[in-house]
Amino acid sequence: MIGGLVCVGALVIIAVIAIGIVWSAYNNLVKFDEEANNGFADINVACKLRYDLIPNLVAVAKQFMSHERETLEAVIQARNQAQSSLQTAAANPGDSGAVAAFAQAENALAGSMGKIMALAEAYPELKSDTQMVQLQTELSETEDKIARARERFNDQVTRFNVHRKTLPTVLFAGMLGFATDRDLLEFEDQEQISKAVDVGAMFDS
């Protein structure tokens, strides 16, 4: 009788400990997942600021680069595609496909901005225009915000992924709805892209 009670008590204790472990693992997964979502929200805000600036920049550039209409229109198209991809990714930042599509759209936008930067070298009046100088300053500041937000987001995603694969969490993560890692927000060549979208650089030379 006593032995049976001891066994039952031991099983109860083991069950309580197991539930506690699973509960703790779940809470931490939710916490780190939500932190990553909040991190992407910061990227969303910063990118929206940039998307608002780009049409203004193109409008000013058109005054001096009327013969570069195709290039300027390509920038607006790339900007619109990036904005659309951002909206999709922001709605579900844990969707690897949406995040990858957003990164790809940002790469395309960076390439288009890089072409403007190269062409602007032939337009000294554009480089010295007061409104354009102000826009490039705001754009440069916005790029810094995006870079910092992206770095924080990737740190938060890494924290989630490491926790998900760490014992004992890895034993329960799939059952708790966290079967896969989250994807980092990566660009093909971050240094090159940063230079391309740094429109301010074309006014400093």
PDB file of C-alpha atoms in Angstrom:
ATOM      1  CA  MET A   1       0.000   0.000   0.000  1.00  0.00           C
ATOM      2  CA  ILE A   2       2.661   2.453   1.075  1.00  0.00           C
ATOM      3  CA  GLY A   3       4.847   1.393  -1.820  1.00  0.00           C
ATOM      4  CA  GLY A   4       1.996   2.059  -4.218  1.00  0.00           C
ATOM      5  CA  LEU A   5       1.439   5.525  -2.789  1.00  0.00           C
ATOM      6  CA  VAL A   6       5.136   6.274  -3.121  1.00  0.00           C
ATOM      7  CA  CYS A   7       5.036   5.248  -6.774  1.00  0.00           C
ATOM      8  CA  VAL A   8       1.974   7.370  -7.404  1.00  0.00           C
ATOM      9  CA  GLY A   9       3.584  10.315  -5.635  1.00  0.00           C
ATOM     10  CA  ALA A  10       6.755   9.904  -7.663  1.00  0.00           C
ATOM     11  CA  LEU A  11       4.761   9.798 -10.889  1.00  0.00           C
ATOM     12  CA  VAL A  12       2.880  12.929  -9.899  1.00  0.00           C
ATOM     13  CA  ILE A  13       6.135  14.747  -9.159  1.00  0.00           C
ATOM     14  CA  ILE A  14       7.620  13.625 -12.474  1.00  0.00           C
ATOM     15  CA  ALA A  15       4.477  14.736 -14.301  1.00  0.00           C
ATOM     16  CA  VAL A  16       4.554  18.151 -12.620  1.00  0.00           C
ATOM     17  CA  ILE A  17       8.224  18.595 -13.509  1.00  0.00           C
ATOM     18  CA  ALA A  18       7.571  17.535 -17.106  1.00  0.00           C
ATOM     19  CA  ILE A  19       4.655  19.933 -17.421  1.00  0.00           C
ATOM     20  CA  GLY A  20       6.801  22.695 -15.957  1.00  0.00           C
ATOM     21  CA  ILE A  21       9.568  22.033 -18.476  1.00  0.00           C
ATOM     22  CA  VAL A  22       7.142  22.036 -21.407  1.00  0.00           C
ATOM     23  CA  TRP A  23       5.385  25.136 -20.100  1.00  0.00           C
ATOM     24  CA  SER A  24       8.671  26.989 -19.731  1.00  0.00           C
ATOM     25  CA  ALA A  25       9.809  25.910 -23.201  1.00  0.00           C
ATOM     26  CA  TYR A  26       6.548  27.080 -24.749  1.00  0.00           C
ATOM     27  CA  ASN A  27       6.586  30.436 -22.963  1.00  0.00           C
ATOM     28  CA  ASN A  28      10.142  31.132 -24.092  1.00  0.00           C
ATOM     29  CA  LEU A  29       9.367  30.118 -27.673  1.00  0.00           C
ATOM     30  CA  VAL A  30       6.400  32.475 -27.725  1.00  0.00           C
ATOM     31  CA  LYS A  31       8.469  35.233 -26.128  1.00  0.00           C
ATOM     32  CA  PHE A  32      11.370  34.992 -28.579  1.00  0.00           C
ATOM     33  CA  ASP A  33       9.007  34.576 -31.534  1.00  0.00           C
ATOM     34  CA  GLU A  34       7.105  37.705 -30.555  1.00  0.00           C
ATOM     35  CA  GLU A  35      10.343  39.637 -30.065  1.00  0.00           C
ATOM     36  CA  ALA A  36      11.331  38.734 -33.620  1.00  0.00           C
ATOM     37  CA  ASN A  37       7.919  39.858 -34.885  1.00  0.00           C
ATOM     38  CA  ASN A  38       8.365  43.173 -33.101  1.00  0.00           C
ATOM     39  CA  GLY A  39      11.816  43.455 -34.627  1.00  0.00           C
ATOM     40  CA  PHE A  40      10.367  43.114 -38.114  1.00  0.00           C
ATOM     41  CA  ALA A  41       7.801  45.773 -37.229  1.00  0.00           C
ATOM     42  CA  ASP A  42      10.725  48.180 -36.739  1.00  0.00           C
ATOM     43  CA  ILE A  43      11.996  47.265 -40.218  1.00  0.00           C
ATOM     44  CA  ASN A  44       8.503  47.905 -41.548  1.00  0.00           C
ATOM     45  CA  VAL A  45       8.401  51.417 -40.084  1.00  0.00           C
ATOM     46  CA  ALA A  46      11.881  52.349 -41.321  1.00  0.00           C
ATOM     47  CA  CYS A  47      11.296  50.999 -44.831  1.00  0.00           C
ATOM     48  CA  LYS A  48       8.008  52.875 -45.123  1.00  0.00           C
ATOM     49  CA  LEU A  49       9.897  56.094 -44.428  1.00  0.00           C
ATOM     50  CA  ARG A  50      12.289  55.274 -47.276  1.00  0.00           C
ATOM     51  CA  TYR A  51       9.474  54.349 -49.633  1.00  0.00           C
ATOM     52  CA  ASP A  52       7.868  57.737 -48.922  1.00  0.00           C
ATOM     53  CA  LEU A  53      11.114  59.553 -49.745  1.00  0.00           C
ATOM     54  CA  ILE A  54      11.927  57.799 -53.020  1.00  0.00           C
ATOM     55  CA  PRO A  55       9.071  59.308 -55.129  1.00  0.00           C
ATOM     56  CA  ASN A  56      10.116  62.781 -53.957  1.00  0.00           C
ATOM     57  CA  LEU A  57      13.700  62.054 -54.916  1.00  0.00           C
ATOM     58  CA  VAL A  58      12.666  60.811 -58.353  1.00  0.00           C
ATOM     59  CA  ALA A  59      10.440  63.865 -58.884  1.00  0.00           C
ATOM     60  CA  VAL A  60      13.372  66.189 -58.219  1.00  0.00           C
ATOM     61  CA  ALA A  61      15.717  64.092 -60.329  1.00  0.00           C
ATOM     62  CA  LYS A  62      13.313  64.286 -63.283  1.00  0.00           C
ATOM     63  CA  GLN A  63      13.852  68.031 -63.411  1.00  0.00           C
ATOM     64  CA  PHE A  64      17.510  67.451 -64.266  1.00  0.00           C
ATOM     65  CA  MET A  65      17.459  63.964 -65.803  1.00  0.00           C
ATOM     66  CA  SER A  66      14.601  64.174 -68.290  1.00  0.00           C
ATOM     67  CA  HIS A  67      16.500  61.915 -70.700  1.00  0.00           C
ATOM     68  CA  GLU A  68      16.720  59.162 -68.059  1.00  0.00           C
ATOM     69  CA  ARG A  69      12.981  58.558 -67.881  1.00  0.00           C
ATOM     70  CA  GLU A  70      13.259  54.782 -68.211  1.00  0.00           C
ATOM     71  CA  THR A  71      15.730  54.536 -65.331  1.00  0.00           C
ATOM     72  CA  LEU A  72      13.645  56.782 -63.098  1.00  0.00           C
ATOM     73  CA  GLU A  73      10.477  54.819 -63.837  1.00  0.00           C
ATOM     74  CA  ALA A  74      12.332  51.600 -63.025  1.00  0.00           C
ATOM     75  CA  VAL A  75      13.118  53.006 -59.585  1.00  0.00           C
ATOM     76  CA  ILE A  76       9.440  53.712 -58.914  1.00  0.00           C
ATOM     77  CA  GLN A  77       8.460  50.238 -60.110  1.00  0.00           C
ATOM     78  CA  ALA A  78      11.108  48.637 -57.899  1.00  0.00           C
ATOM     79  CA  ARG A  79       9.981  50.794 -54.986  1.00  0.00           C
ATOM     80  CA  ASN A  80       6.348  49.738 -55.467  1.00  0.00           C
ATOM     81  CA  GLN A  81       7.325  46.061 -55.642  1.00  0.00           C
ATOM     82  CA  ALA A  82       9.425  46.357 -52.498  1.00  0.00           C
ATOM     83  CA  GLN A  83       6.575  48.114 -50.715  1.00  0.00           C
ATOM     84  CA  SER A  84       4.138  45.371 -51.714  1.00  0.00           C
ATOM     85  CA  SER A  85       6.562  42.653 -50.617  1.00  0.00           C
ATOM     86  CA  LEU A  86       7.088  44.420 -47.303  1.00  0.00           C
ATOM     87  CA  GLN A  87       3.348  44.497 -46.632  1.00  0.00           C
ATOM     88  CA  THR A  88       3.135  40.754 -47.226  1.00  0.00           C
ATOM     89  CA  ALA A  89       6.144  40.001 -45.034  1.00  0.00           C
ATOM     90  CA  ALA A  90       4.997  42.353 -42.278  1.00  0.00           C
ATOM     91  CA  ALA A  91       1.671  40.503 -42.116  1.00  0.00           C
ATOM     92  CA  ASN A  92       3.548  37.268 -41.371  1.00  0.00           C
ATOM     93  CA  PRO A  93       7.244  37.851 -40.620  1.00  0.00           C
ATOM     94  CA  GLY A  94       7.618  34.196 -39.705  1.00  0.00           C
ATOM     95  CA  ASP A  95       6.859  33.133 -43.290  1.00  0.00           C
ATOM     96  CA  SER A  96      10.204  32.274 -44.876  1.00  0.00           C
ATOM     97  CA  GLY A  97       8.837  32.745 -48.393  1.00  0.00           C
ATOM     98  CA  ALA A  98       7.508  36.220 -47.638  1.00  0.00           C
ATOM     99  CA  VAL A  99      10.750  37.311 -45.984  1.00  0.00           C
ATOM    100  CA  ALA A 100      12.793  35.978 -48.903  1.00  0.00           C
ATOM    101  CA  ALA A 101      10.564  37.773 -51.432  1.00  0.00           C
ATOM    102  CA  PHE A 102      10.970  41.009 -49.490  1.00  0.00           C
ATOM    103  CA  ALA A 103      14.748  40.640 -49.466  1.00  0.00           C
ATOM    104  CA  GLN A 104      14.734  39.982 -53.211  1.00  0.00           C
ATOM    105  CA  ALA A 105      12.597  43.071 -53.847  1.00  0.00           C
ATOM    106  CA  GLU A 106      14.958  45.160 -51.725  1.00  0.00           C
ATOM    107  CA  ASN A 107      17.885  43.871 -53.772  1.00  0.00           C
ATOM    108  CA  ALA A 108      16.133  44.972 -56.966  1.00  0.00           C
ATOM    109  CA  LEU A 109      15.380  48.387 -55.489  1.00  0.00           C
ATOM    110  CA  ALA A 110      19.002  48.793 -54.461  1.00  0.00           C
ATOM    111  CA  GLY A 111      20.103  48.004 -57.998  1.00  0.00           C
ATOM    112  CA  SER A 112      17.764  50.643 -59.432  1.00  0.00           C
ATOM    113  CA  MET A 113      18.943  53.230 -56.927  1.00  0.00           C
ATOM    114  CA  GLY A 114      22.521  52.385 -57.819  1.00  0.00           C
ATOM    115  CA  LYS A 115      21.852  53.254 -61.464  1.00  0.00           C
ATOM    116  CA  ILE A 116      20.566  56.680 -60.451  1.00  0.00           C
ATOM    117  CA  MET A 117      23.684  57.212 -58.376  1.00  0.00           C
ATOM    118  CA  ALA A 118      25.899  56.405 -61.339  1.00  0.00           C
ATOM    119  CA  LEU A 119      23.952  58.586 -63.778  1.00  0.00           C
ATOM    120  CA  ALA A 120      23.822  61.543 -61.383  1.00  0.00           C
ATOM    121  CA  GLU A 121      27.567  62.029 -61.777  1.00  0.00           C
ATOM    122  CA  ALA A 122      26.814  63.610 -65.162  1.00  0.00           C
ATOM    123  CA  TYR A 123      24.387  66.157 -63.654  1.00  0.00           C
ATOM    124  CA  PRO A 124      26.251  68.624 -61.392  1.00  0.00           C
ATOM    125  CA  GLU A 125      23.140  70.790 -61.043  1.00  0.00           C
ATOM    126  CA  LEU A 126      21.283  67.843 -59.553  1.00  0.00           C
ATOM    127  CA  LYS A 127      24.074  67.139 -57.092  1.00  0.00           C
ATOM    128  CA  SER A 128      23.975  70.722 -55.823  1.00  0.00           C
ATOM    129  CA  ASP A 129      20.197  71.143 -55.732  1.00  0.00           C
ATOM    130  CA  THR A 130      19.105  72.131 -52.219  1.00  0.00           C
ATOM    131  CA  GLN A 131      15.989  69.985 -52.193  1.00  0.00           C
ATOM    132  CA  MET A 132      17.907  66.956 -53.417  1.00  0.00           C
ATOM    133  CA  VAL A 133      20.609  67.445 -50.815  1.00  0.00           C
ATOM    134  CA  GLN A 134      17.922  67.515 -48.119  1.00  0.00           C
ATOM    135  CA  LEU A 135      16.322  64.370 -49.512  1.00  0.00           C
ATOM    136  CA  GLN A 136      19.633  62.523 -49.624  1.00  0.00           C
ATOM    137  CA  THR A 137      20.292  63.464 -45.999  1.00  0.00           C
ATOM    138  CA  GLU A 138      16.915  62.101 -44.922  1.00  0.00           C
ATOM    139  CA  LEU A 139      17.387  59.000 -47.049  1.00  0.00           C
ATOM    140  CA  SER A 140      20.817  58.338 -45.588  1.00  0.00           C
ATOM    141  CA  GLU A 141      19.425  58.632 -42.059  1.00  0.00           C
ATOM    142  CA  THR A 142      16.601  56.276 -42.975  1.00  0.00           C
ATOM    143  CA  GLU A 143      19.062  53.748 -44.398  1.00  0.00           C
ATOM    144  CA  ASP A 144      20.880  53.762 -41.058  1.00  0.00           C
ATOM    145  CA  LYS A 145      17.589  53.070 -39.263  1.00  0.00           C
ATOM    146  CA  ILE A 146      16.845  50.175 -41.595  1.00  0.00           C
ATOM    147  CA  ALA A 147      20.309  48.697 -41.094  1.00  0.00           C
ATOM    148  CA  ARG A 148      19.999  48.877 -37.304  1.00  0.00           C
ATOM    149  CA  ALA A 149      16.479  47.432 -37.342  1.00  0.00           C
ATOM    150  CA  ARG A 150      17.566  44.589 -39.613  1.00  0.00           C
ATOM    151  CA  GLU A 151      20.490  43.788 -37.326  1.00  0.00           C
ATOM    152  CA  ARG A 152      18.206  43.685 -34.280  1.00  0.00           C
ATOM    153  CA  PHE A 153      15.707  41.505 -36.120  1.00  0.00           C
ATOM    154  CA  ASN A 154      18.377  39.014 -37.148  1.00  0.00           C
ATOM    155  CA  ASP A 155      19.675  38.898 -33.568  1.00  0.00           C
ATOM    156  CA  GLN A 156      16.162  38.164 -32.312  1.00  0.00           C
ATOM    157  CA  VAL A 157      15.604  35.483 -34.949  1.00  0.00           C
ATOM    158  CA  THR A 158      18.922  33.880 -34.041  1.00  0.00           C
ATOM    159  CA  ARG A 159      17.929  33.861 -30.361  1.00  0.00           C
ATOM    160  CA  PHE A 160      14.650  32.136 -31.232  1.00  0.00           C
ATOM    161  CA  ASN A 161      16.349  29.561 -33.470  1.00  0.00           C
ATOM    162  CA  VAL A 162      19.015  28.728 -30.893  1.00  0.00           C
ATOM    163  CA  HIS A 163      16.413  28.307 -28.154  1.00  0.00           C
ATOM    164  CA  ARG A 164      14.229  26.149 -30.409  1.00  0.00           C
ATOM    165  CA  LYS A 165      17.107  23.741 -31.053  1.00  0.00           C
ATOM    166  CA  THR A 166      18.365  23.630 -27.468  1.00  0.00           C
ATOM    167  CA  LEU A 167      17.510  20.785 -25.100  1.00  0.00           C
ATOM    168  CA  PRO A 168      14.943  20.224 -23.755  1.00  0.00           C
ATOM    169  CA  THR A 169      12.993  22.643 -25.994  1.00  0.00           C
ATOM    170  CA  VAL A 170      13.879  20.785 -29.197  1.00  0.00           C
ATOM    171  CA  LEU A 171      11.994  17.753 -27.867  1.00  0.00           C
ATOM    172  CA  PHE A 172       8.704  19.663 -27.696  1.00  0.00           C
ATOM    173  CA  ALA A 173       9.042  22.542 -30.191  1.00  0.00           C
ATOM    174  CA  GLY A 174       7.298  20.735 -33.038  1.00  0.00           C
ATOM    175  CA  MET A 175       4.371  19.670 -30.881  1.00  0.00           C
ATOM    176  CA  LEU A 176       4.062  23.232 -29.597  1.00  0.00           C
ATOM    177  CA  GLY A 177       3.734  24.687 -33.097  1.00  0.00           C
ATOM    178  CA  PHE A 178       7.350  25.726 -33.637  1.00  0.00           C
ATOM    179  CA  ALA A 179       8.625  22.972 -35.905  1.00  0.00           C
ATOM    180  CA  THR A 180      11.006  25.070 -38.001  1.00  0.00           C
ATOM    181  CA  ASP A 181      13.566  27.818 -37.612  1.00  0.00           C
ATOM    182  CA  ARG A 182      12.778  31.363 -38.644  1.00  0.00           C
ATOM    183  CA  ASP A 183      14.717  32.900 -41.531  1.00  0.00           C
ATOM    184  CA  LEU A 184      17.132  35.779 -41.203  1.00  0.00           C
ATOM    185  CA  LEU A 185      16.612  38.835 -43.383  1.00  0.00           C
ATOM    186  CA  GLU A 186      19.640  38.597 -45.648  1.00  0.00           C
ATOM    187  CA  PHE A 187      20.735  40.396 -48.783  1.00  0.00           C
ATOM    188  CA  GLU A 188      22.914  39.009 -51.548  1.00  0.00           C
ATOM    189  CA  ASP A 189      25.728  41.495 -50.959  1.00  0.00           C
ATOM    190  CA  GLN A 190      24.961  43.790 -48.044  1.00  0.00           C
ATOM    191  CA  GLU A 191      28.006  46.039 -48.498  1.00  0.00           C
ATOM    192  CA  GLN A 192      27.329  46.575 -52.183  1.00  0.00           C
ATOM    193  CA  ILE A 193      23.629  47.193 -51.625  1.00  0.00           C
ATOM    194  CA  SER A 194      24.290  49.676 -48.835  1.00  0.00           C
ATOM    195  CA  LYS A 195      26.515  51.664 -51.167  1.00  0.00           C
ATOM    196  CA  ALA A 196      23.953  51.509 -53.950  1.00  0.00           C
ATOM    197  CA  VAL A 197      21.079  52.891 -51.918  1.00  0.00           C
ATOM    198  CA  ASP A 198      23.276  55.491 -50.200  1.00  0.00           C
ATOM    199  CA  VAL A 199      22.183  58.221 -52.569  1.00  0.00           C
ATOM    200  CA  GLY A 200      24.035  60.686 -50.368  1.00  0.00           C
ATOM    201  CA  ALA A 201      27.317  59.381 -51.695  1.00  0.00           C
ATOM    202  CA  MET A 202      26.645  60.805 -55.127  1.00  0.00           C
ATOM    203  CA  PHE A 203      26.426  64.336 -53.714  1.00  0.00           C
ATOM    204  CA  ASP A 204      29.664  64.174 -51.749  1.00  0.00           C
ATOM    205  CA  SER A 205      31.991  63.861 -54.732  1.00  0.00           C
TER     206      SER A 205
END
